[in-house]
């Protein structure tokens, strides 16, 4: 899912006809936090397009470890 998001962002940047872009990716909210009122991961999950849902398990089902998959994906993208 992280790779899909990064690639979509890069595609949007590329469509701006820029010559060169330096990109920094970070994990703003790498896990769901039930204590934050505005963070509703389950609702966000339900609103995602099907191709994103098909790309991997919902992160809110494994709150303690989901960030590791995102981190790993960023490392893999960096190495590509």
mmCIF file of N, CA and C in Angstrom:
data_model
loop_
_atom_site.group_PDB
_atom_site.id
_atom_site.type_symbol
_atom_site.label_atom_id
_atom_site.label_comp_id
_atom_site.label_asym_id
_atom_site.label_seq_id
_atom_site.Cartn_x
_atom_site.Cartn_y
_atom_site.Cartn_z
ATOM 1 N N UNK A 1 0.823 -1.191 0.000
ATOM 2 C CA UNK A 1 0.000 0.000 0.000
ATOM 3 C C UNK A 1 0.867 1.254 0.000
ATOM 4 N N UNK A 2 1.945 1.222 0.731
ATOM 5 C CA UNK A 2 2.841 2.376 0.761
ATOM 6 C C UNK A 2 3.418 2.640 -0.620
ATOM 7 N N UNK A 3 3.822 1.589 -1.303
ATOM 8 C CA UNK A 3 4.400 1.758 -2.637
ATOM 9 C C UNK A 3 3.374 2.358 -3.602
ATOM 10 N N UNK A 4 2.130 1.944 -3.494
ATOM 11 C CA UNK A 4 1.082 2.506 -4.351
ATOM 12 C C UNK A 4 0.973 4.010 -4.105
ATOM 13 N N UNK A 5 0.942 4.398 -2.849
ATOM 14 C CA UNK A 5 0.810 5.805 -2.498
ATOM 15 C C UNK A 5 1.991 6.630 -3.004
ATOM 16 N N UNK A 6 3.194 6.118 -2.816
ATOM 17 C CA UNK A 6 4.385 6.840 -3.265
ATOM 18 C C UNK A 6 4.385 6.959 -4.785
ATOM 19 N N UNK A 7 4.084 5.882 -5.467
ATOM 20 C CA UNK A 7 4.088 5.922 -6.941
ATOM 21 C C UNK A 7 3.023 6.881 -7.478
ATOM 22 N N UNK A 8 1.860 6.914 -6.844
ATOM 23 C CA UNK A 8 0.826 7.868 -7.267
ATOM 24 C C UNK A 8 1.308 9.302 -7.070
ATOM 25 N N UNK A 9 1.973 9.571 -5.954
ATOM 26 C CA UNK A 9 2.500 10.914 -5.692
ATOM 27 C C UNK A 9 3.563 11.285 -6.715
ATOM 28 N N UNK A 10 4.446 10.367 -7.017
ATOM 29 C CA UNK A 10 5.496 10.641 -8.001
ATOM 30 C C UNK A 10 4.919 10.849 -9.397
ATOM 31 N N UNK A 11 3.901 10.088 -9.747
ATOM 32 C CA UNK A 11 3.242 10.269 -11.037
ATOM 33 C C UNK A 11 2.599 11.651 -11.135
ATOM 34 N N UNK A 12 2.001 12.100 -10.042
ATOM 35 C CA UNK A 12 1.392 13.434 -10.042
ATOM 36 C C UNK A 12 2.459 14.511 -10.205
ATOM 37 N N UNK A 13 3.597 14.333 -9.550
ATOM 38 C CA UNK A 13 4.691 15.292 -9.708
ATOM 39 C C UNK A 13 5.214 15.288 -11.139
ATOM 40 N N UNK A 14 5.344 14.115 -11.717
ATOM 41 C CA UNK A 14 5.860 13.996 -13.081
ATOM 42 C C UNK A 14 4.929 14.664 -14.084
ATOM 43 N N UNK A 15 3.657 14.669 -13.797
ATOM 44 C CA UNK A 15 2.692 15.269 -14.724
ATOM 45 C C UNK A 15 2.778 16.796 -14.729
ATOM 46 N N UNK A 16 3.537 17.375 -13.831
ATOM 47 C CA UNK A 16 3.670 18.838 -13.743
ATOM 48 C C UNK A 16 4.746 19.376 -14.675
ATOM 49 N N UNK A 17 5.342 18.506 -15.490
ATOM 50 C CA UNK A 17 6.385 18.899 -16.436
ATOM 51 C C UNK A 17 7.584 19.554 -15.748
ATOM 52 N N UNK A 18 7.961 19.027 -14.630
ATOM 53 C CA UNK A 18 9.128 19.555 -13.936
ATOM 54 C C UNK A 18 10.388 18.880 -14.462
ATOM 55 N N UNK A 19 11.479 19.589 -14.437
ATOM 56 C CA UNK A 19 12.739 19.032 -14.926
ATOM 57 C C UNK A 19 13.383 18.146 -13.881
ATOM 58 N N UNK A 20 13.337 18.590 -12.631
ATOM 59 C CA UNK A 20 13.992 17.822 -11.572
ATOM 60 C C UNK A 20 13.246 18.061 -10.267
ATOM 61 N N UNK A 21 13.033 17.003 -9.527
ATOM 62 C CA UNK A 21 12.323 17.098 -8.262
ATOM 63 C C UNK A 21 13.070 16.275 -7.228
ATOM 64 N N UNK A 22 13.261 16.852 -6.066
ATOM 65 C CA UNK A 22 13.824 16.105 -4.937
ATOM 66 C C UNK A 22 12.664 15.730 -4.033
ATOM 67 N N UNK A 23 12.549 14.464 -3.750
ATOM 68 C CA UNK A 23 11.400 13.977 -3.000
ATOM 69 C C UNK A 23 11.859 13.386 -1.672
ATOM 70 N N UNK A 24 11.148 13.752 -0.626
ATOM 71 C CA UNK A 24 11.373 13.193 0.702
ATOM 72 C C UNK A 24 10.059 12.570 1.147
ATOM 73 N N UNK A 25 10.087 11.310 1.494
ATOM 74 C CA UNK A 25 8.878 10.617 1.950
ATOM 75 C C UNK A 25 9.008 10.337 3.437
ATOM 76 N N UNK A 26 7.942 10.574 4.169
ATOM 77 C CA UNK A 26 7.938 10.205 5.573
ATOM 78 C C UNK A 26 6.638 9.536 5.960
ATOM 79 N N UNK A 27 6.695 8.880 7.080
ATOM 80 C CA UNK A 27 5.507 8.223 7.625
ATOM 81 C C UNK A 27 4.931 9.151 8.695
ATOM 82 N N UNK A 28 3.922 9.949 8.319
ATOM 83 C CA UNK A 28 3.354 10.905 9.267
ATOM 84 C C UNK A 28 2.653 10.201 10.420
ATOM 85 N N UNK A 29 1.767 9.305 10.077
ATOM 86 C CA UNK A 29 1.023 8.559 11.084
ATOM 87 C C UNK A 29 1.185 7.077 10.757
ATOM 88 N N UNK A 30 2.288 6.490 11.207
ATOM 89 C CA UNK A 30 2.583 5.115 10.810
ATOM 90 C C UNK A 30 1.711 4.054 11.474
ATOM 91 N N UNK A 31 0.878 4.436 12.396
ATOM 92 C CA UNK A 31 -0.021 3.441 13.005
ATOM 93 C C UNK A 31 -1.293 4.118 13.476
ATOM 94 N N UNK A 32 -2.338 3.341 13.613
ATOM 95 C CA UNK A 32 -3.610 3.854 14.098
ATOM 96 C C UNK A 32 -3.531 4.063 15.604
ATOM 97 N N UNK A 33 -4.148 5.121 16.056
ATOM 98 C CA UNK A 33 -4.150 5.435 17.478
ATOM 99 C C UNK A 33 -5.591 5.711 17.886
ATOM 100 N N UNK A 34 -6.173 4.779 18.625
ATOM 101 C CA UNK A 34 -7.569 4.898 19.034
ATOM 102 C C UNK A 34 -7.815 6.064 19.980
ATOM 103 N N UNK A 35 -6.766 6.600 20.588
ATOM 104 C CA UNK A 35 -6.920 7.700 21.536
ATOM 105 C C UNK A 35 -7.089 9.052 20.839
ATOM 106 N N UNK A 36 -6.799 9.127 19.560
ATOM 107 C CA UNK A 36 -6.969 10.370 18.812
ATOM 108 C C UNK A 36 -8.361 10.383 18.179
ATOM 109 N N UNK A 37 -9.172 11.356 18.575
ATOM 110 C CA UNK A 37 -10.563 11.413 18.117
ATOM 111 C C UNK A 37 -10.682 11.446 16.600
ATOM 112 N N UNK A 38 -9.831 12.225 15.953
ATOM 113 C CA UNK A 38 -9.951 12.425 14.510
ATOM 114 C C UNK A 38 -9.392 11.270 13.689
ATOM 115 N N UNK A 39 -8.683 10.339 14.331
ATOM 116 C CA UNK A 39 -8.084 9.239 13.588
ATOM 117 C C UNK A 39 -9.060 8.061 13.553
ATOM 118 N N UNK A 40 -9.658 7.859 12.402
ATOM 119 C CA UNK A 40 -10.633 6.775 12.254
ATOM 120 C C UNK A 40 -10.152 5.858 11.132
ATOM 121 N N UNK A 41 -9.232 4.992 11.470
ATOM 122 C CA UNK A 41 -8.590 4.140 10.472
ATOM 123 C C UNK A 41 -9.561 3.185 9.798
ATOM 124 N N UNK A 42 -10.499 2.680 10.542
ATOM 125 C CA UNK A 42 -11.452 1.732 9.958
ATOM 126 C C UNK A 42 -12.324 2.416 8.900
ATOM 127 N N UNK A 43 -12.772 3.633 9.188
ATOM 128 C CA UNK A 43 -13.574 4.377 8.214
ATOM 129 C C UNK A 43 -12.746 4.713 6.971
ATOM 130 N N UNK A 44 -11.498 5.139 7.189
ATOM 131 C CA UNK A 44 -10.619 5.431 6.055
ATOM 132 C C UNK A 44 -10.404 4.191 5.197
ATOM 133 N N UNK A 45 -10.237 3.058 5.852
ATOM 134 C CA UNK A 45 -10.052 1.793 5.136
ATOM 135 C C UNK A 45 -11.255 1.510 4.241
ATOM 136 N N UNK A 46 -12.441 1.713 4.761
ATOM 137 C CA UNK A 46 -13.662 1.449 4.008
ATOM 138 C C UNK A 46 -13.799 2.359 2.790
ATOM 139 N N UNK A 47 -13.184 3.546 2.838
ATOM 140 C CA UNK A 47 -13.297 4.509 1.741
ATOM 141 C C UNK A 47 -12.199 4.362 0.689
ATOM 142 N N UNK A 48 -11.266 3.458 0.886
ATOM 143 C CA UNK A 48 -10.187 3.273 -0.076
ATOM 144 C C UNK A 48 -10.686 2.572 -1.335
ATOM 145 N N UNK A 49 -10.058 2.861 -2.475
ATOM 146 C CA UNK A 49 -10.409 2.116 -3.687
ATOM 147 C C UNK A 49 -10.040 0.643 -3.541
ATOM 148 N N UNK A 50 -10.733 -0.203 -4.238
ATOM 149 C CA UNK A 50 -10.536 -1.642 -4.103
ATOM 150 C C UNK A 50 -9.107 -2.078 -4.418
ATOM 151 N N UNK A 51 -8.449 -1.457 -5.417
ATOM 152 C CA UNK A 51 -7.093 -1.886 -5.769
ATOM 153 C C UNK A 51 -6.109 -1.650 -4.621
ATOM 154 N N UNK A 52 -6.372 -0.659 -3.778
ATOM 155 C CA UNK A 52 -5.518 -0.438 -2.608
ATOM 156 C C UNK A 52 -5.809 -1.508 -1.561
ATOM 157 N N UNK A 53 -7.063 -1.796 -1.336
ATOM 158 C CA UNK A 53 -7.434 -2.836 -0.377
ATOM 159 C C UNK A 53 -6.841 -4.181 -0.778
ATOM 160 N N UNK A 54 -6.800 -4.445 -2.080
ATOM 161 C CA UNK A 54 -6.268 -5.710 -2.577
ATOM 162 C C UNK A 54 -4.748 -5.812 -2.426
ATOM 163 N N UNK A 55 -4.085 -4.677 -2.197
ATOM 164 C CA UNK A 55 -2.620 -4.657 -2.138
ATOM 165 C C UNK A 55 -2.050 -5.179 -0.823
ATOM 166 N N UNK A 56 -2.884 -5.306 0.193
ATOM 167 C CA UNK A 56 -2.368 -5.813 1.462
ATOM 168 C C UNK A 56 -3.384 -5.657 2.569
ATOM 169 N N UNK A 57 -3.066 -6.214 3.728
ATOM 170 C CA UNK A 57 -4.012 -6.171 4.845
ATOM 171 C C UNK A 57 -4.165 -4.760 5.415
ATOM 172 N N UNK A 58 -5.317 -4.462 5.974
ATOM 173 C CA UNK A 58 -5.538 -3.158 6.579
ATOM 174 C C UNK A 58 -4.596 -2.936 7.773
ATOM 175 N N UNK A 59 -3.930 -1.791 7.837
ATOM 176 C CA UNK A 59 -2.987 -1.554 8.922
ATOM 177 C C UNK A 59 -3.635 -1.477 10.297
ATOM 178 N N UNK A 60 -4.900 -1.113 10.365
ATOM 179 C CA UNK A 60 -5.530 -1.003 11.684
ATOM 180 C C UNK A 60 -5.760 -2.366 12.345
ATOM 181 N N UNK A 61 -5.577 -3.441 11.597
ATOM 182 C CA UNK A 61 -5.740 -4.772 12.191
ATOM 183 C C UNK A 61 -4.474 -5.239 12.908
ATOM 184 N N UNK A 62 -3.348 -4.594 12.624
ATOM 185 C CA UNK A 62 -2.085 -4.923 13.299
ATOM 186 C C UNK A 62 -1.390 -3.617 13.670
ATOM 187 N N UNK A 63 -1.946 -2.924 14.640
ATOM 188 C CA UNK A 63 -1.506 -1.572 14.982
ATOM 189 C C UNK A 63 -0.055 -1.502 15.436
ATOM 190 N N UNK A 64 0.445 -2.543 16.039
ATOM 191 C CA UNK A 64 1.809 -2.502 16.557
ATOM 192 C C UNK A 64 2.869 -2.739 15.489
ATOM 193 N N UNK A 65 2.516 -3.415 14.415
ATOM 194 C CA UNK A 65 3.531 -3.798 13.422
ATOM 195 C C UNK A 65 3.315 -3.235 12.023
ATOM 196 N N UNK A 66 2.187 -2.615 11.765
ATOM 197 C CA UNK A 66 1.885 -2.145 10.410
ATOM 198 C C UNK A 66 2.932 -1.167 9.894
ATOM 199 N N UNK A 67 3.470 -0.340 10.767
ATOM 200 C CA UNK A 67 4.457 0.654 10.337
ATOM 201 C C UNK A 67 5.702 -0.007 9.764
ATOM 202 N N UNK A 68 6.001 -1.209 10.211
ATOM 203 C CA UNK A 68 7.203 -1.900 9.725
ATOM 204 C C UNK A 68 7.093 -2.211 8.228
ATOM 205 N N UNK A 69 5.906 -2.591 7.782
ATOM 206 C CA UNK A 69 5.700 -2.853 6.350
ATOM 207 C C UNK A 69 5.872 -1.572 5.541
ATOM 208 N N UNK A 70 5.361 -0.462 6.074
ATOM 209 C CA UNK A 70 5.517 0.817 5.379
ATOM 210 C C UNK A 70 6.980 1.230 5.328
ATOM 211 N N UNK A 71 7.674 1.061 6.421
ATOM 212 C CA UNK A 71 9.101 1.403 6.454
ATOM 213 C C UNK A 71 9.882 0.559 5.451
ATOM 214 N N UNK A 72 9.593 -0.737 5.435
ATOM 215 C CA UNK A 72 10.262 -1.653 4.508
ATOM 216 C C UNK A 72 9.981 -1.246 3.061
ATOM 217 N N UNK A 73 8.759 -0.855 2.772
ATOM 218 C CA UNK A 73 8.394 -0.436 1.418
ATOM 219 C C UNK A 73 9.176 0.808 1.004
ATOM 220 N N UNK A 74 9.346 1.755 1.917
ATOM 221 C CA UNK A 74 10.122 2.954 1.605
ATOM 222 C C UNK A 74 11.594 2.586 1.334
ATOM 223 N N UNK A 75 12.121 1.660 2.112
ATOM 224 C CA UNK A 75 13.502 1.216 1.862
ATOM 225 C C UNK A 75 13.620 0.554 0.488
ATOM 226 N N UNK A 76 12.648 -0.268 0.135
ATOM 227 C CA UNK A 76 12.680 -0.931 -1.172
ATOM 228 C C UNK A 76 12.579 0.087 -2.312
ATOM 229 N N UNK A 77 11.715 1.086 -2.153
ATOM 230 C CA UNK A 77 11.587 2.121 -3.170
ATOM 231 C C UNK A 77 12.886 2.895 -3.321
ATOM 232 N N UNK A 78 13.525 3.172 -2.213
ATOM 233 C CA UNK A 78 14.811 3.896 -2.257
ATOM 234 C C UNK A 78 15.852 3.105 -3.040
ATOM 235 N N UNK A 79 15.838 1.796 -2.879
ATOM 236 C CA UNK A 79 16.832 0.941 -3.533
ATOM 237 C C UNK A 79 16.518 0.651 -5.004
ATOM 238 N N UNK A 80 15.330 1.003 -5.467
ATOM 239 C CA UNK A 80 14.950 0.722 -6.874
ATOM 240 C C UNK A 80 15.632 1.645 -7.848
#
